[in-house]
Short mmCIF file of C-alpha atoms in Angstrom, two decimals:
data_model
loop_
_atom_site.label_atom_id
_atom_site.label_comp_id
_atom_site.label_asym_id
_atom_site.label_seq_id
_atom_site.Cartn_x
_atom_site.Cartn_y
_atom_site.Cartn_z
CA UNK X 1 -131.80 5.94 -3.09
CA UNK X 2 -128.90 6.43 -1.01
CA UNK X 3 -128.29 2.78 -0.32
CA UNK X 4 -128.07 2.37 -4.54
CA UNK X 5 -126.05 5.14 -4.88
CA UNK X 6 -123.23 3.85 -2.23
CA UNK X 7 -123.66 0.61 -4.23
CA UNK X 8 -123.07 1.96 -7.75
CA UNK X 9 -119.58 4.44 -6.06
CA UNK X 10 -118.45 0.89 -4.45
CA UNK X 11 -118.68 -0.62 -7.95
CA UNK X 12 -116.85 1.94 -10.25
CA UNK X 13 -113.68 0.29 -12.00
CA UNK X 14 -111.51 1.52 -14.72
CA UNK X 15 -114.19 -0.29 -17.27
CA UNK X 16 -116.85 2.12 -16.05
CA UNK X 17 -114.48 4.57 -16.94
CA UNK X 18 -113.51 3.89 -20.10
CA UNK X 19 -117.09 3.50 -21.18
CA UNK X 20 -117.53 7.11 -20.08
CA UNK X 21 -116.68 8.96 -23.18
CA UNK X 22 -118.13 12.50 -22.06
CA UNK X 23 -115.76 12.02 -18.71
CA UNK X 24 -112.56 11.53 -20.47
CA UNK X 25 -113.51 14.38 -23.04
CA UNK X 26 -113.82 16.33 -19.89
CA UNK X 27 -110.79 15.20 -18.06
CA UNK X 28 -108.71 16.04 -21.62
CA UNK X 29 -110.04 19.25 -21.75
CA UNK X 30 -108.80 19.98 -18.32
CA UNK X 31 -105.67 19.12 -18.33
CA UNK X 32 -104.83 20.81 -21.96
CA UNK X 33 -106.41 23.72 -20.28
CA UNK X 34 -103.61 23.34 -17.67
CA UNK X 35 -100.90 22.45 -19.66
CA UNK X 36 -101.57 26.55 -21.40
CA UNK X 37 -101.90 27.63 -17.63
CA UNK X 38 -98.53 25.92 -17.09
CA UNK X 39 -96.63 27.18 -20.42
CA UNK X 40 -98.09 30.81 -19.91
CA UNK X 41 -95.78 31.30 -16.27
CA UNK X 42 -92.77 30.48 -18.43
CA UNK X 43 -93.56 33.22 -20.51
CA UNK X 44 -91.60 36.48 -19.29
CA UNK X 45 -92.55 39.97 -19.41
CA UNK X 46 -91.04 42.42 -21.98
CA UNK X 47 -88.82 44.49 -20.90
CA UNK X 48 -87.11 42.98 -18.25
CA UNK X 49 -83.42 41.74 -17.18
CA UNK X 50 -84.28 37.96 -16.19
CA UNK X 51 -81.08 37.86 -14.19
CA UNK X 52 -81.44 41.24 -12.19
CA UNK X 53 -84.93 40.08 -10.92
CA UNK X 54 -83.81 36.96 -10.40
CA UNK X 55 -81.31 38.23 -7.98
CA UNK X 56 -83.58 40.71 -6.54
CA UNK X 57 -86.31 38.20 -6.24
CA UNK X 58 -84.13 35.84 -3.92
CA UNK X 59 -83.57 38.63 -1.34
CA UNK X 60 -87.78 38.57 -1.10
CA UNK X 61 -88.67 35.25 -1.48
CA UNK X 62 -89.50 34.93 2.15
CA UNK X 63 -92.40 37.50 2.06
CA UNK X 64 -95.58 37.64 0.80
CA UNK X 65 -94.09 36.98 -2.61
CA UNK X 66 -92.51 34.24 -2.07
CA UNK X 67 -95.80 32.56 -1.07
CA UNK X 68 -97.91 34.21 -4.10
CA UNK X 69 -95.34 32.91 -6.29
CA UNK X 70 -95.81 29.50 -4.67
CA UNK X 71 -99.53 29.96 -5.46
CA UNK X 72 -98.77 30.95 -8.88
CA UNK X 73 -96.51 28.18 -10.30
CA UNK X 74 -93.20 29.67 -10.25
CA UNK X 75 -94.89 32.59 -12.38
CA UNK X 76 -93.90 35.43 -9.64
CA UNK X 77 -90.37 33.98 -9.23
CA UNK X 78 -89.85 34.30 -13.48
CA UNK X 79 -92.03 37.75 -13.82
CA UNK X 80 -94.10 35.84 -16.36
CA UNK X 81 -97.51 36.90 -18.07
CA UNK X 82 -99.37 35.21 -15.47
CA UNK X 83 -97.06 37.03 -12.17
CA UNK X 84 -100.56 37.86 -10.67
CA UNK X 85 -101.96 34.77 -11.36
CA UNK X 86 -105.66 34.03 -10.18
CA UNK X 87 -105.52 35.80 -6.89
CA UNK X 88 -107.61 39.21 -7.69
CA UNK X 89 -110.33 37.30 -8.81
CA UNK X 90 -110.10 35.48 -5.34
CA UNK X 91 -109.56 38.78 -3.63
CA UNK X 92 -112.28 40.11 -5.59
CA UNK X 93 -114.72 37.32 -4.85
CA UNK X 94 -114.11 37.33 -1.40
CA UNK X 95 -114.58 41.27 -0.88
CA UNK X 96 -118.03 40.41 -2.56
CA UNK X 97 -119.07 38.25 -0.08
CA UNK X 98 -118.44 40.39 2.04
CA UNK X 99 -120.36 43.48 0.60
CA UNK X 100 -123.82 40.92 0.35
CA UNK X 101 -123.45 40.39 3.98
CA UNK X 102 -123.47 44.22 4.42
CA UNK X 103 -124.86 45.77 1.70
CA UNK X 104 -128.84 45.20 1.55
CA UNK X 105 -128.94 45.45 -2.00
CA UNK X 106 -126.56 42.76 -2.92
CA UNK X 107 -128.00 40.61 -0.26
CA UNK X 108 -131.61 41.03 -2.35
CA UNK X 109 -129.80 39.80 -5.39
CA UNK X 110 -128.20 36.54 -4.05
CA UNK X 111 -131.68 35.79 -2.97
CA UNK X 112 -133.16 36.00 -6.47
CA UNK X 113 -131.43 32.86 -7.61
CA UNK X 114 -129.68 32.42 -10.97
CA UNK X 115 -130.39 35.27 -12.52
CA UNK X 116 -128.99 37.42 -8.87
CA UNK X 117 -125.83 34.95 -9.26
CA UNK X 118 -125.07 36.06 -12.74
CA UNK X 119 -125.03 39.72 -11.77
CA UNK X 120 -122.84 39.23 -8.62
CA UNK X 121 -121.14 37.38 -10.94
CA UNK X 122 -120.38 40.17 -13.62
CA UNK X 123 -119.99 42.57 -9.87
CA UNK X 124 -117.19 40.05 -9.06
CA UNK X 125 -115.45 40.33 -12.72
CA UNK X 126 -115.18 44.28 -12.53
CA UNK X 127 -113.47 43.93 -9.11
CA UNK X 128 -111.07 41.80 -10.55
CA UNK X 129 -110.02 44.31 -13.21
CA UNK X 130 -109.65 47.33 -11.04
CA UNK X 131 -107.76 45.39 -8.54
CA UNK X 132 -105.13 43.70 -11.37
CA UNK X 133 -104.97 46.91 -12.34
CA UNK X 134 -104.03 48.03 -8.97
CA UNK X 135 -101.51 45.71 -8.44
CA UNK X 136 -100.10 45.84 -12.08
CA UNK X 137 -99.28 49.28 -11.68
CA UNK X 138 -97.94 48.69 -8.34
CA UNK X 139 -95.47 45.85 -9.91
CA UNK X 140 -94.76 48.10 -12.72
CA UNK X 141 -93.08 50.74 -10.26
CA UNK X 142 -91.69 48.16 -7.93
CA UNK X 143 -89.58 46.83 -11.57
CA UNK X 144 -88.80 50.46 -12.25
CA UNK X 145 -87.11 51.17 -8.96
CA UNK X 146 -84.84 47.92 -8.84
CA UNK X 147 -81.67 48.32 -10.23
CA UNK X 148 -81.00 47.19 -13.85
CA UNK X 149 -84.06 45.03 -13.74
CA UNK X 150 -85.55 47.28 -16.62
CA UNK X 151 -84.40 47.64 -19.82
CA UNK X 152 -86.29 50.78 -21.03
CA UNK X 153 -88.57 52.39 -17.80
CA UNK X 154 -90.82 54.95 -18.34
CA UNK X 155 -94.36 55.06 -19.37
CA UNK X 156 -94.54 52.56 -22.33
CA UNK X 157 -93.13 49.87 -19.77
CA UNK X 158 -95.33 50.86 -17.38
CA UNK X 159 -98.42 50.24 -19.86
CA UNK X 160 -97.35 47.26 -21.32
CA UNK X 161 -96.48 45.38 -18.14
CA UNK X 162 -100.44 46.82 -16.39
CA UNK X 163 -101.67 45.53 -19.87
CA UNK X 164 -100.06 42.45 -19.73
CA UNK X 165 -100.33 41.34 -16.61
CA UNK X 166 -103.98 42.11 -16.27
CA UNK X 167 -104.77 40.64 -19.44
CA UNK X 168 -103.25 36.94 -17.89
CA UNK X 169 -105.40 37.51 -15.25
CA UNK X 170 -108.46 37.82 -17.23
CA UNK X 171 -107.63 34.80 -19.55
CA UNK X 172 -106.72 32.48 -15.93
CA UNK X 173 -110.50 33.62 -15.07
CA UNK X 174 -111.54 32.84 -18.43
CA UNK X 175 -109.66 29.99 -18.20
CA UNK X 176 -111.27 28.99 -14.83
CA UNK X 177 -114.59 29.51 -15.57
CA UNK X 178 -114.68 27.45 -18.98
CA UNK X 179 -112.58 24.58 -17.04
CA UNK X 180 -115.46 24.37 -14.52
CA UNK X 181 -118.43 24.63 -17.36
CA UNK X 182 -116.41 22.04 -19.74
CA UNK X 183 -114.17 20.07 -17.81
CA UNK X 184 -114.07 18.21 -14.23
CA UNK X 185 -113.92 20.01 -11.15
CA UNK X 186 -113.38 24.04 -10.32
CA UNK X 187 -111.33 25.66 -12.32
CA UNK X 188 -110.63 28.63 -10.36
CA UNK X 189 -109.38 25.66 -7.88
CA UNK X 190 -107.31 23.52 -10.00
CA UNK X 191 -105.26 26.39 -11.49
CA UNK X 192 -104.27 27.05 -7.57
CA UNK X 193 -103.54 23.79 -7.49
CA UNK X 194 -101.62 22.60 -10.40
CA UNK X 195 -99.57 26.08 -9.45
CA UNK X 196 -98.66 24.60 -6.38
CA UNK X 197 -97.92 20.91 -7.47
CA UNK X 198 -95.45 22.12 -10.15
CA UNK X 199 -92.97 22.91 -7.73
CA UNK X 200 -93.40 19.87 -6.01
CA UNK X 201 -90.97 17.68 -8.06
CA UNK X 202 -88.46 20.31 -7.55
CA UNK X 203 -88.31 20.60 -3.62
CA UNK X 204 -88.75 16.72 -3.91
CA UNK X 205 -85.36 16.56 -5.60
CA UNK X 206 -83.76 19.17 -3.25
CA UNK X 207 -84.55 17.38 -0.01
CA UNK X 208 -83.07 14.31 -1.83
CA UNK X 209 -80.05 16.15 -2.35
CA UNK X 210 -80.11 17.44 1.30
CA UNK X 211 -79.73 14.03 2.21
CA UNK X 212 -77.37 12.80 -0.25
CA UNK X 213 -74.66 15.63 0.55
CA UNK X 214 -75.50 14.56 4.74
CA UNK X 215 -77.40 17.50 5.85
CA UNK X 216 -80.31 16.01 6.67
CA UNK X 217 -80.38 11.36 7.96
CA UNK X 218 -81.75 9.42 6.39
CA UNK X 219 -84.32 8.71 9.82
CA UNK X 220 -85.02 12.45 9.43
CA UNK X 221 -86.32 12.33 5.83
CA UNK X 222 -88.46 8.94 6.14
CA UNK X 223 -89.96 10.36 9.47
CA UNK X 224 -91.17 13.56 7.66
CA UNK X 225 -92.43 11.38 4.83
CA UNK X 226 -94.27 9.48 7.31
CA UNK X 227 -95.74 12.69 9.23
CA UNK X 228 -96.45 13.74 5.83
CA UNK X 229 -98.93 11.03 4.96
CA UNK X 230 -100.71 11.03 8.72
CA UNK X 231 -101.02 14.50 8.08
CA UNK X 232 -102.92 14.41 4.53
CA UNK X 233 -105.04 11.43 6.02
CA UNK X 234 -105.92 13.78 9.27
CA UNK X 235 -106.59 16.58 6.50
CA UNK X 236 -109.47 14.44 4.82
CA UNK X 237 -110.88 13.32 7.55
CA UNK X 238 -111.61 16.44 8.85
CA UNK X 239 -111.84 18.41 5.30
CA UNK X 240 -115.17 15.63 4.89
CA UNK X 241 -116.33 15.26 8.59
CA UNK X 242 -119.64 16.55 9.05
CA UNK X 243 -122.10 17.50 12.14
CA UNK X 244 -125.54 16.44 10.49
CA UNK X 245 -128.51 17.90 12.16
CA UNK X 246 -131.91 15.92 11.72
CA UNK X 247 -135.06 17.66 9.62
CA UNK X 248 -138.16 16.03 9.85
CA UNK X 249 -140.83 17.11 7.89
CA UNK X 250 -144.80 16.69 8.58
CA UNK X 251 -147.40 14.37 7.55
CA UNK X 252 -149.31 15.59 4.71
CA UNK X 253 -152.69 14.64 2.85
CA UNK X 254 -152.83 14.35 -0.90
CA UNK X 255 -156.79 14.14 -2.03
CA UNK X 256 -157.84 11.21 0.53
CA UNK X 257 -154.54 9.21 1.42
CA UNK X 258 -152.37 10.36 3.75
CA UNK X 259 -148.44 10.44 3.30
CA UNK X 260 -145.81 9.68 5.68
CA UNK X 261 -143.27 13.19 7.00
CA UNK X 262 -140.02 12.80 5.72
CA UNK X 263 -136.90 13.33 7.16
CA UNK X 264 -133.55 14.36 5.52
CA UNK X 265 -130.19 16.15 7.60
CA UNK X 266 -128.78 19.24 7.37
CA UNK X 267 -125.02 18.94 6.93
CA UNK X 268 -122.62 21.46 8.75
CA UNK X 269 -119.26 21.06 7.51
CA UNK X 270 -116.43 20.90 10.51
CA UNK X 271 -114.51 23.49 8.49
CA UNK X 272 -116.89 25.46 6.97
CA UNK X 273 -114.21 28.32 6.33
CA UNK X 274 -111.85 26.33 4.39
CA UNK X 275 -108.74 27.50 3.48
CA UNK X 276 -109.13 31.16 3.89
CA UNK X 277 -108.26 32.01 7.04
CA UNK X 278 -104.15 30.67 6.89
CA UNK X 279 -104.53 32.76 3.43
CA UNK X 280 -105.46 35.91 5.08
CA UNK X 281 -103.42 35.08 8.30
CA UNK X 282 -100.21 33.98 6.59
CA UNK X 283 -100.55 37.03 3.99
CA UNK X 284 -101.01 39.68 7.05
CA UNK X 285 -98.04 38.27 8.63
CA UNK X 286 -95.79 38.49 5.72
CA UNK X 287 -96.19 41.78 4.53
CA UNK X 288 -93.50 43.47 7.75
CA UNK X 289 -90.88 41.56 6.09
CA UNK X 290 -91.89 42.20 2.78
CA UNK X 291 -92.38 46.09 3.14
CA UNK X 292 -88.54 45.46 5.18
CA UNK X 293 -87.10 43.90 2.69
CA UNK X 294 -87.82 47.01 0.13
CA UNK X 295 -86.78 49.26 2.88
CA UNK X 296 -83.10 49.81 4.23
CA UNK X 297 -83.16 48.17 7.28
CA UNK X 298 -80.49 49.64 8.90
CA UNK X 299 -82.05 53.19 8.85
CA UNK X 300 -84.88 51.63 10.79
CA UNK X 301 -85.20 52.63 14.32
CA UNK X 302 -84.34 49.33 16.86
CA UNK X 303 -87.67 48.93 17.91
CA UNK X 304 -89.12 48.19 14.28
CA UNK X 305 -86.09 45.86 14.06
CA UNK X 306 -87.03 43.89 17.15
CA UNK X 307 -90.59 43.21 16.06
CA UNK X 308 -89.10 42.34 12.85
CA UNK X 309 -86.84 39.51 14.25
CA UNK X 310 -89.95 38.25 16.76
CA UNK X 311 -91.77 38.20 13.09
CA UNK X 312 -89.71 35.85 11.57
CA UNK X 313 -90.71 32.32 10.77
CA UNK X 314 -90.49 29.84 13.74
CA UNK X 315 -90.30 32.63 16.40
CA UNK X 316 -92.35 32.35 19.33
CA UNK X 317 -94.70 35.80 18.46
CA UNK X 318 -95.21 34.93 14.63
CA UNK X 319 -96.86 31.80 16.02
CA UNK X 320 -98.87 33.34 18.43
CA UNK X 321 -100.48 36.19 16.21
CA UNK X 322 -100.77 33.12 13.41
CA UNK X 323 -102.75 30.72 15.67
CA UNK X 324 -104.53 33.94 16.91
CA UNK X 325 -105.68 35.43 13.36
CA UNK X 326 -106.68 31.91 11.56
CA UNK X 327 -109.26 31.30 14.86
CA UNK X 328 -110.24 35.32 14.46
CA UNK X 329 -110.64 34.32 10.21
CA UNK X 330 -112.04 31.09 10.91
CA UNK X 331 -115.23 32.65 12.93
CA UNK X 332 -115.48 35.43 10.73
CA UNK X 333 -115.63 33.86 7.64
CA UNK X 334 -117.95 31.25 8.64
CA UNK X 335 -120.45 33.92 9.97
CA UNK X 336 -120.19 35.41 6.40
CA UNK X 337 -120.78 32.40 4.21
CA UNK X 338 -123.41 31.28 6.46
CA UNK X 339 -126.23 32.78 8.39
CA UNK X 340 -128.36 30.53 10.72
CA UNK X 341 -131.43 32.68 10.68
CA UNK X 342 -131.52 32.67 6.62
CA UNK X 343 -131.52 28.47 7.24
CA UNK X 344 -134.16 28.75 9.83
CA UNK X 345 -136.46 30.64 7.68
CA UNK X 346 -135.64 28.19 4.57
CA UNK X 347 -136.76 25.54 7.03
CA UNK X 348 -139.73 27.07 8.05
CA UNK X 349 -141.15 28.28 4.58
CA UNK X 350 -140.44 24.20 4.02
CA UNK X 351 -142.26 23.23 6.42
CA UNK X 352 -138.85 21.18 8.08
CA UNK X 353 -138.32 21.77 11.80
CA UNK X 354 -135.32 19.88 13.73
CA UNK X 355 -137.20 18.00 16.55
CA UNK X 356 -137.49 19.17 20.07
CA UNK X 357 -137.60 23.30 18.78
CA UNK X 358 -139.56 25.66 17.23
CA UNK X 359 -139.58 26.99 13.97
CA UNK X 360 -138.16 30.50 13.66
CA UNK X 361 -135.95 32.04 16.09
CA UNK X 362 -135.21 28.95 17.99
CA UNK X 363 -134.23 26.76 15.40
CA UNK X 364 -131.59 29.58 14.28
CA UNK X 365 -130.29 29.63 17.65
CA UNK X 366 -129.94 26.26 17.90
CA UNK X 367 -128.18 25.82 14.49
CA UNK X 368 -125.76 28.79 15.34
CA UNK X 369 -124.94 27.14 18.69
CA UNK X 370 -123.83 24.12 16.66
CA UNK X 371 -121.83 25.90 14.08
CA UNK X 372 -120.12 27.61 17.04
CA UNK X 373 -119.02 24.37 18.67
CA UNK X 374 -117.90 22.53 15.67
CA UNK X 375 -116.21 25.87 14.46
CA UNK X 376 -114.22 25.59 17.72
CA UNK X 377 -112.90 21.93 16.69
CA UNK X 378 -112.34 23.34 12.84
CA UNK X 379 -110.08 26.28 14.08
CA UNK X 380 -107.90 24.18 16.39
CA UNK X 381 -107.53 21.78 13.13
CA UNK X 382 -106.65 24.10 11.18
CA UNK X 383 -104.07 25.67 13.69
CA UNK X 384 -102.24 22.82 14.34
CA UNK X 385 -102.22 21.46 10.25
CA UNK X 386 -100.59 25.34 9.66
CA UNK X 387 -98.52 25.32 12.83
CA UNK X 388 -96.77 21.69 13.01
CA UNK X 389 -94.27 22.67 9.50
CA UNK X 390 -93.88 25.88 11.62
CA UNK X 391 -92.25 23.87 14.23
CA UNK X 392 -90.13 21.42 12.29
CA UNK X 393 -88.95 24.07 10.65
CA UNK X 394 -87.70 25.69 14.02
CA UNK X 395 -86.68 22.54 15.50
CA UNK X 396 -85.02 20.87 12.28
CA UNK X 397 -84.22 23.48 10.15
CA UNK X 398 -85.84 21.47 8.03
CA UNK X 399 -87.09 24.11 4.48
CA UNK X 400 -90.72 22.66 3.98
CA UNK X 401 -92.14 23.55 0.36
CA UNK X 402 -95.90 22.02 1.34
CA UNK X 403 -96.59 24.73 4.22
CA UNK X 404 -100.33 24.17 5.78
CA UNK X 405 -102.02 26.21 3.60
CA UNK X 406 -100.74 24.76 0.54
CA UNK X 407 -101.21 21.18 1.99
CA UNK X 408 -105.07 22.14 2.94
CA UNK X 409 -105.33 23.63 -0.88
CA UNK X 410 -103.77 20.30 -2.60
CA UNK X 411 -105.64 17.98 -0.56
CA UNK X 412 -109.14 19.72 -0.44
CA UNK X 413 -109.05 19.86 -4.00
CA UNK X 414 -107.82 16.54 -4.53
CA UNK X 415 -111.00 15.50 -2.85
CA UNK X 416 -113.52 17.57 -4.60
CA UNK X 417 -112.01 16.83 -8.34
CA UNK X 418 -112.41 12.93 -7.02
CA UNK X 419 -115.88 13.23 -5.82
CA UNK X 420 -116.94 15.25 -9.05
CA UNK X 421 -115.28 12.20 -10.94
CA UNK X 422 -117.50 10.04 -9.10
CA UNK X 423 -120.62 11.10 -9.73
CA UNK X 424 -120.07 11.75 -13.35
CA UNK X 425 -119.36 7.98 -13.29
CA UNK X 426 -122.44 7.26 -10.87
CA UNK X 427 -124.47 9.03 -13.06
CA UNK X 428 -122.83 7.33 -16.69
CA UNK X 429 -123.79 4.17 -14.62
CA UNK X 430 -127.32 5.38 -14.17
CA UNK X 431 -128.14 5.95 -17.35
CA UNK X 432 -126.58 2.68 -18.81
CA UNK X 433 -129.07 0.98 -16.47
CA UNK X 434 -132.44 2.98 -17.45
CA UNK X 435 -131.35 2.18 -21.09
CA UNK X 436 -131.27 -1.39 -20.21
CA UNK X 437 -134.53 -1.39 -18.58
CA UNK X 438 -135.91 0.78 -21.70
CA UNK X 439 -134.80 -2.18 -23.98
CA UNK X 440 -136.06 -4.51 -21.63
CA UNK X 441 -139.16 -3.05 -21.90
CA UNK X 442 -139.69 -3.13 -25.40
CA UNK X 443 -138.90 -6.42 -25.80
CA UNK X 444 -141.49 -7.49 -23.68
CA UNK X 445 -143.85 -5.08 -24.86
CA UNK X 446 -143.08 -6.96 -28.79
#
């Protein structure tokens, strides 16, 4: 099965695709879902001086805002509809992941299957309201208390804009969830990602410019286009590599023959975290100069200043704490989305057993002293992917637009949209081929 299945991938050309009508319907609807994602952050709010937050906006974009509006497609940067973009339902979904680790009663309903899903599912939608409410309301007085950014403040503004903002948030989940039921790939994904490819063009053009005016060689700007494409081809290998543990399965007895075991692998993803731990890292590490750049600095007392400077980007101590808290995330996260023992017992109730240990409690420790090890590897990967622009950047001065998290984002879901593409294909393939064999049939059968 596998063999035919590698054969059919091998063999998919651009006539397979155009014979895939239900693909391309699916592919259309995607990106026209995109292209509204896209014209909704060039919408602005009401109520607001585009040129005062423009010019308050610069003095910030090196926080945590300046990455969510990465994240968002510009959307922060132009205090459009969609400012808060897709991230509380992220936020949300990730604090109930969380809970069903901790709490016993969620944990009982993502056991139950579908139906358990559906109502974690509608858990994970409430989140997401309270906390764009949250942060609408926080926006709302952060507007009110820069100067001449609002027209009108006062309570109607302050409505409007929690209104407004969490209603974009609702229609990007909407948005997200009907891209992933009627298009191709995860929609939730692919709005992150389109968000961060629309500024590519733009910092594209502005390293051009760099080295037309002479501030950056020409050597300089091939070489980082050349570390740029070793470092997407390092990301995919790693993003797919996989530590594949072998299940064998007994002999069994059906009336009076006797059937072979089977075996099959159980695939443990080198990364298994993905790309949340530089997300949680690199937001933890932003918010000092965030919170400082809303402050008066120079009523701070010199120590706060210090850590401040030994904060910044491409200092020694914002390395160290980064390197330190995407290994911390990396563990963590991987010890919530996947628990060992719950495998084991899977396994067991199965009847699968990895050879050489027992069912139960040893196979759990055995998988778990995998994951560890491979975990290792994944957090050093994903260290050096978020540290190297981290370094250029100190050492060349070089501005990099793609930092590692964004890189990880664009490439991971690159490869998942691909590989969904694929098998939509493999499986337009497949069913081309048991209609031929249906004819067949009935010819012979005349």
């Amino acid at each position: 099965m596998a063999s035919a299945a590698e054969q059919l991938a091998s063999n998919l050309n651009f006539a397979a695709f155009a014979k895939a009508e239900d693909l391309k319907k699916r592919i259309w609807f995607t990106l026209g879902a995109l292209l509204v994602y896209r014209l909704g952050t060039y919408i602005p709010l009401p109520g607001i001086n585009p040129e005062a937050f423009a010019h308050a906006f610069t003095q910030q974009a090196g926080g945590v805002l300046g990455m969510f509006n990465m994240f968002a497609g510009g959307a922060v940067g132009r205090m459009a509809i969609f400012a808060l973009g897709i991230m509380p339902y992220i936020s949300a979904s990730i604090i109930m992941q969380l809970m069903t680790s901790v709490i016993p009663s969620l944990e009982a309903l993502k056991k139950e299957g579908e139906q358990g899903r559906k109502i974690i599912n509608q858990y994970t939608r409430y989140g997401t309201v309270l906390l764009a409410l949250v942060q609408a309301y926080g926006i709302s007085v952060g507007l009110e208390s820069g100067n001449g950014i609002v027209t009108d403040p006062g309570m109607f503004f302050r409505a409007s804009t929690v209104l407004t903002l969490v209603g974009g948030t609702m229609f990007l989940m909407w948005l997200g969830e009907q891209i992933t039921a009627r298009g191709i790939g995860n929609g939730i994904s692919l709005i992150i990602f389109s968000g961060i490819v629309a500024g590519l063009p733009h910092a594209i053009g502005g390293t051009l410019e760099l080295g037309r005016t002479g501030a950056l060689s020409t050597g300089l700007i091939i070489g980082i286009i050349i570390l740029a494409v070793v470092v997407i081809a390092a990301i995919v290998f790693f993003e797919r590599a996989q530590r594949r543990l072998l299940i064998q399965y007994p002999k069994r007895q059906v009336g009076n023959r006797m059937f072979q075991g089977d075996t099959s692998h159980l695939p443990l993803k080198l990364n298994t975290s993905g790309v949340i731990p530089p997300i949680f890292a690199s937001s933890l590490l932003l918010l000092p100069a965030t919170i400082a750049g809303f402050s008066n600095t120079q009523s701070m007392p010199g120590w706060a200043s210090s850590i401040l400077a030994a904060l910044g980007h491409g200092q020694p101590l914002y390395m160290l704490f980064y390197a330190s808290m995407i290994v911390f995330f990396a563990f963590f996260y991987t010890a919530i989305v996947f628990n060992p023992k719950e495998t084991a017992d899977q396994l067991k109730k199965h009847s699968g057993f990895i050879p050489g240990y027992r069912p139960g409690e040893r196979t759990a420790e055995y998988i778990d002293y995998v994951l560890t090890r491979i975990t290792v590897i994944g957090a050093i990967y994903l260290v050096l992917v978020c540290l190297l622009p981290e370094f250029l950047i100190s050492a060349t001065g070089v501005p990099f637009y793609l930092g590692g998290t964004s890189l990880l984002i664009v490439v991971s879901v690159t490869l998942d949209t691909v590989a969904q593409i694929q098998g939509h294909l493999i499986a337009h393939q497949y069913e081309g081929l048991i209609k031929k064999s249906k004819l067949r049939g009935g010819k012979r059968g005349r």
